[in-house]
CSV table of N, CA, C and O in Angstrom, one decimal:
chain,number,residue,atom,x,y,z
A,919,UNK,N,0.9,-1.2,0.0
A,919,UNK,CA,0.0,0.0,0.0
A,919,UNK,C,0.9,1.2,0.0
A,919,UNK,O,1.9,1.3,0.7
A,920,UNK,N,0.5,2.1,-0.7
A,920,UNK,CA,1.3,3.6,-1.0
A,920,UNK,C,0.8,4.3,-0.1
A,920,UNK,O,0.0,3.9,0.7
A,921,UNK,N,1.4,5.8,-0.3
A,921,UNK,CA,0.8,6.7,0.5
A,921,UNK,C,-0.8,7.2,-0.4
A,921,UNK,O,-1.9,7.7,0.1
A,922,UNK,N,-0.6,6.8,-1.2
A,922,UNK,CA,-2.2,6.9,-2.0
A,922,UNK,C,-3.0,6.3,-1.4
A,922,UNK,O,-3.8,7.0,-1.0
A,923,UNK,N,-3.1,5.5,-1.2
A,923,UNK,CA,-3.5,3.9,-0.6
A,923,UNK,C,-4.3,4.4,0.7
A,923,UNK,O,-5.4,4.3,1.1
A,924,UNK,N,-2.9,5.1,1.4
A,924,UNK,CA,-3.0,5.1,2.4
A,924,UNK,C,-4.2,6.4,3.2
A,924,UNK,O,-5.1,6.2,4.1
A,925,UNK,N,-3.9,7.2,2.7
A,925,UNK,CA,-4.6,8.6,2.3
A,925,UNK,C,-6.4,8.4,2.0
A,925,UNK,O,-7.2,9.1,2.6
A,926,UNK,N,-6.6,7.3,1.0
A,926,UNK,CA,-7.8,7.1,0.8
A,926,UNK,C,-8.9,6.2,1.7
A,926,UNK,O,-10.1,6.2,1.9
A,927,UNK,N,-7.7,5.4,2.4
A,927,UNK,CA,-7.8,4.2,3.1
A,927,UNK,C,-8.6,5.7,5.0
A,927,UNK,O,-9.6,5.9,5.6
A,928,UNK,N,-7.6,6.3,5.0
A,928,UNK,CA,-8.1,7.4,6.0
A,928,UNK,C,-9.0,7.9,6.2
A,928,UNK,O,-9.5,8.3,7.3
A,929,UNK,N,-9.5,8.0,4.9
A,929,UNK,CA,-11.2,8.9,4.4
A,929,UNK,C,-10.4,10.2,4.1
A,929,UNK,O,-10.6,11.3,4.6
A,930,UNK,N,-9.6,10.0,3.4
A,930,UNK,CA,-8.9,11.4,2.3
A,930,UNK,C,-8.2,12.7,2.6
A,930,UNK,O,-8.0,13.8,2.1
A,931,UNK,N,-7.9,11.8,3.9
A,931,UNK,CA,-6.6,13.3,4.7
A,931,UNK,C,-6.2,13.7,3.9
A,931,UNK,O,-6.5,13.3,2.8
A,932,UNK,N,-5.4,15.0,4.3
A,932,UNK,CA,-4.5,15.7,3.1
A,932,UNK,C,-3.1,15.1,2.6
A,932,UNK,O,-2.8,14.3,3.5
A,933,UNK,N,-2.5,15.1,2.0
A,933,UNK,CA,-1.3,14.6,1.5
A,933,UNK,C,-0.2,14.9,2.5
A,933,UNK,O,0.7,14.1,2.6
A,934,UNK,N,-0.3,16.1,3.5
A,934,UNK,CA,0.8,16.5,4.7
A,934,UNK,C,0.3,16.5,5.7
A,934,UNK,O,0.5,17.5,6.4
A,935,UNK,N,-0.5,15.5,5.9
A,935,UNK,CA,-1.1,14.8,7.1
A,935,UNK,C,-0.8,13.4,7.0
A,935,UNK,O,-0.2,12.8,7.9
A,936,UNK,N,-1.0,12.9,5.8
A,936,UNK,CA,-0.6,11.4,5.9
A,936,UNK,C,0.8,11.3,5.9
A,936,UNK,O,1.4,10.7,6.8
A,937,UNK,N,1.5,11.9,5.0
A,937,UNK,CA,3.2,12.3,6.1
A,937,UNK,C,3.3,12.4,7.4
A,937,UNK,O,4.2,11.8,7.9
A,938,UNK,N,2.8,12.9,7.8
A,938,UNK,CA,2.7,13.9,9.4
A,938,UNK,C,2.3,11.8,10.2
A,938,UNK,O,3.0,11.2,11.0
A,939,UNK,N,1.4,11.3,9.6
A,939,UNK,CA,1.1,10.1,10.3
A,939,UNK,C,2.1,8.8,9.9
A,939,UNK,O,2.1,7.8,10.6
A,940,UNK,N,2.8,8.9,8.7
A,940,UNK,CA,3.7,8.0,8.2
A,940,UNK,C,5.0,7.9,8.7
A,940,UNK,O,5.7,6.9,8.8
A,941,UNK,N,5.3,9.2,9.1
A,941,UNK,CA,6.8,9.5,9.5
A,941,UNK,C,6.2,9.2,11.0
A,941,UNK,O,7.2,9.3,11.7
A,942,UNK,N,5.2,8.8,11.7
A,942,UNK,CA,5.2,8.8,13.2
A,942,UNK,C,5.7,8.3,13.6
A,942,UNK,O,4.8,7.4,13.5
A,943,UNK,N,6.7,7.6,14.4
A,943,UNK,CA,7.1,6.2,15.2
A,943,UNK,C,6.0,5.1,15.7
A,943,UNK,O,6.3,4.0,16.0
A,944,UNK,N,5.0,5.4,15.6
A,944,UNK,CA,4.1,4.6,16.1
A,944,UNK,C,3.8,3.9,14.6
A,944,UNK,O,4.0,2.7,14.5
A,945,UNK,N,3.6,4.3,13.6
A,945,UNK,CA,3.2,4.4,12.5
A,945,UNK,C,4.0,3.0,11.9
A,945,UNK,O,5.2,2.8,12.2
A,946,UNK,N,3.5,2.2,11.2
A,946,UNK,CA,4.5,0.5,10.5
A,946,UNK,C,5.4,0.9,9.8
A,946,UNK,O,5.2,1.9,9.1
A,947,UNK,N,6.7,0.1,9.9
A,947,UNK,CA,7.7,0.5,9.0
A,947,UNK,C,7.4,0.4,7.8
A,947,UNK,O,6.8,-0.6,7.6
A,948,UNK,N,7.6,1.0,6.5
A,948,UNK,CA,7.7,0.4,5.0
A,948,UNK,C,8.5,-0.6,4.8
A,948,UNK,O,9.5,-0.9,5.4
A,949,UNK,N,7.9,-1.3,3.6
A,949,UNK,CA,8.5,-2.8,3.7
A,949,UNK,C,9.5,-2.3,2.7
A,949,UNK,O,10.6,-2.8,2.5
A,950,UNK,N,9.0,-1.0,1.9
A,950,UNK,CA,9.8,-0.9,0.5
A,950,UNK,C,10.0,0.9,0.5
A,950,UNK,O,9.1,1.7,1.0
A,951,UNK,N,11.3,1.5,-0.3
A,951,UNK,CA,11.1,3.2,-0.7
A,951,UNK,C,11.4,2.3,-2.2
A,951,UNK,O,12.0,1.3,-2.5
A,952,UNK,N,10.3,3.4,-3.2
A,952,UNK,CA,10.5,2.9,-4.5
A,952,UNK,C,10.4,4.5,-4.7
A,952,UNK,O,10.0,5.4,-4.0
A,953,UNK,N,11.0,4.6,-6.1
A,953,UNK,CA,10.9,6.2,-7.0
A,953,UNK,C,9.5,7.0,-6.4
A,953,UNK,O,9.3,8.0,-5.7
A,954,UNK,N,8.5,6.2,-7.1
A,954,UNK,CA,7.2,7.2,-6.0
A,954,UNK,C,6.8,7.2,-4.5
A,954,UNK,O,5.8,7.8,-4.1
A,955,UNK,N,7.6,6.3,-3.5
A,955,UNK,CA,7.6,6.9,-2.1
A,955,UNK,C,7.8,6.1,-1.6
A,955,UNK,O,8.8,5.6,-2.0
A,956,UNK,N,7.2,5.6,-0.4
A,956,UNK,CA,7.6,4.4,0.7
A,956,UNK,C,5.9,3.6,0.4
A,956,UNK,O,4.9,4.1,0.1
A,957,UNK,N,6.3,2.1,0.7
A,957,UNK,CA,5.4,1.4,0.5
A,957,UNK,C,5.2,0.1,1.8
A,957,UNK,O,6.2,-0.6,2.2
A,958,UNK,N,3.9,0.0,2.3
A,958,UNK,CA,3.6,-0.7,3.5
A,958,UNK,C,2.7,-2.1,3.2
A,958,UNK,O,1.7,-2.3,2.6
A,959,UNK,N,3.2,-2.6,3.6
A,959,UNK,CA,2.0,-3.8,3.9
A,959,UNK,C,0.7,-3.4,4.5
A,959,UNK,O,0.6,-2.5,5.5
A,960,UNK,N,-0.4,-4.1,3.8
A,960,UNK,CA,-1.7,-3.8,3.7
A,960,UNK,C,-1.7,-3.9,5.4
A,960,UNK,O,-1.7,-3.0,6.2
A,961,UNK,N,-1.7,-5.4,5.6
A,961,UNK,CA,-2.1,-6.0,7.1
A,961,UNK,C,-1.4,-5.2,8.1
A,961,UNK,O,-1.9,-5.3,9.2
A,962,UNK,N,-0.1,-4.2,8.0
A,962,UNK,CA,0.5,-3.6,9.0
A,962,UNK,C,-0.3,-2.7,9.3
A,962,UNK,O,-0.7,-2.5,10.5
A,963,UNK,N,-0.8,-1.8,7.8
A,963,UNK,CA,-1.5,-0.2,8.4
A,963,UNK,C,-2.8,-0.5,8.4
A,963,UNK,O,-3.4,0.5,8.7
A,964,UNK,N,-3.7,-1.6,8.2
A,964,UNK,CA,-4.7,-1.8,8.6
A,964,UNK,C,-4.7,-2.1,9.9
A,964,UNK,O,-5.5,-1.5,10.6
A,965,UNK,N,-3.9,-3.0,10.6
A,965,UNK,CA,-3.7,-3.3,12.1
A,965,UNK,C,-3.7,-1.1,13.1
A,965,UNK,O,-4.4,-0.6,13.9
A,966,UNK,N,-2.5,-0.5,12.3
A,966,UNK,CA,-2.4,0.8,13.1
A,966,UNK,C,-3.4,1.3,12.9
A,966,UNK,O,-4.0,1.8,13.9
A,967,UNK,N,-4.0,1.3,11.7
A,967,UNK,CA,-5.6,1.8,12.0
A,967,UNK,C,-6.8,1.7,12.9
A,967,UNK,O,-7.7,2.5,13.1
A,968,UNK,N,-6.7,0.0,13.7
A,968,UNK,CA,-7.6,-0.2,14.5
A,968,UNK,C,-6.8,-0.4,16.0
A,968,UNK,O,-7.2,-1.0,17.0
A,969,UNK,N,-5.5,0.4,15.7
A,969,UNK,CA,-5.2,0.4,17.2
A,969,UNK,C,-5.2,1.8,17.9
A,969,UNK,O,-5.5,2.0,19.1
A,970,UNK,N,-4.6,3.0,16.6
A,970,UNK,CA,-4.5,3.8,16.8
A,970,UNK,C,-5.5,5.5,16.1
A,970,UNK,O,-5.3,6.7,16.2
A,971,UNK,N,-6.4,4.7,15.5
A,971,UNK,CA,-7.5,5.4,15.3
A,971,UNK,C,-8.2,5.1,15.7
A,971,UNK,O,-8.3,4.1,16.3
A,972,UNK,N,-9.4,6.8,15.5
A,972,UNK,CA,-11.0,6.4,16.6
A,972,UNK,C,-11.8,6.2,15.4
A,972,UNK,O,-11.5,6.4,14.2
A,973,UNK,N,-13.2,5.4,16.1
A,973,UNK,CA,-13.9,5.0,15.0
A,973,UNK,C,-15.2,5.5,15.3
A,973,UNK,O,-16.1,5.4,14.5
């Protein structure tokens, strides 16, 4: 999952918010940096989502 991915997956934060939540320490490491950005496993930031967001 990209930061696109990820962004949409949020309900469409802004682009320097989902930085602001990617660079967090809490936040899953990227498994990959490719030319268009850093890239996560699906199951990582779905897991941070339901630990560290409100619903």
């Amino acid at each position: 999952m990209g930061a696109h991915e990820v962004r949409a997956r949020l309900g469409g934060l802004t682009r320097q918010r989902v930085y602001q939540l990617t660079n967090h320490a809490s936040f899953p490491e990227p498994i990959a940096w490719l030319a268009q950005g850093k890239v996560w496993l699906t199951e990582d930031v779905e897991e941070w989502i339901a630990s560290y967001r409100r619903k």
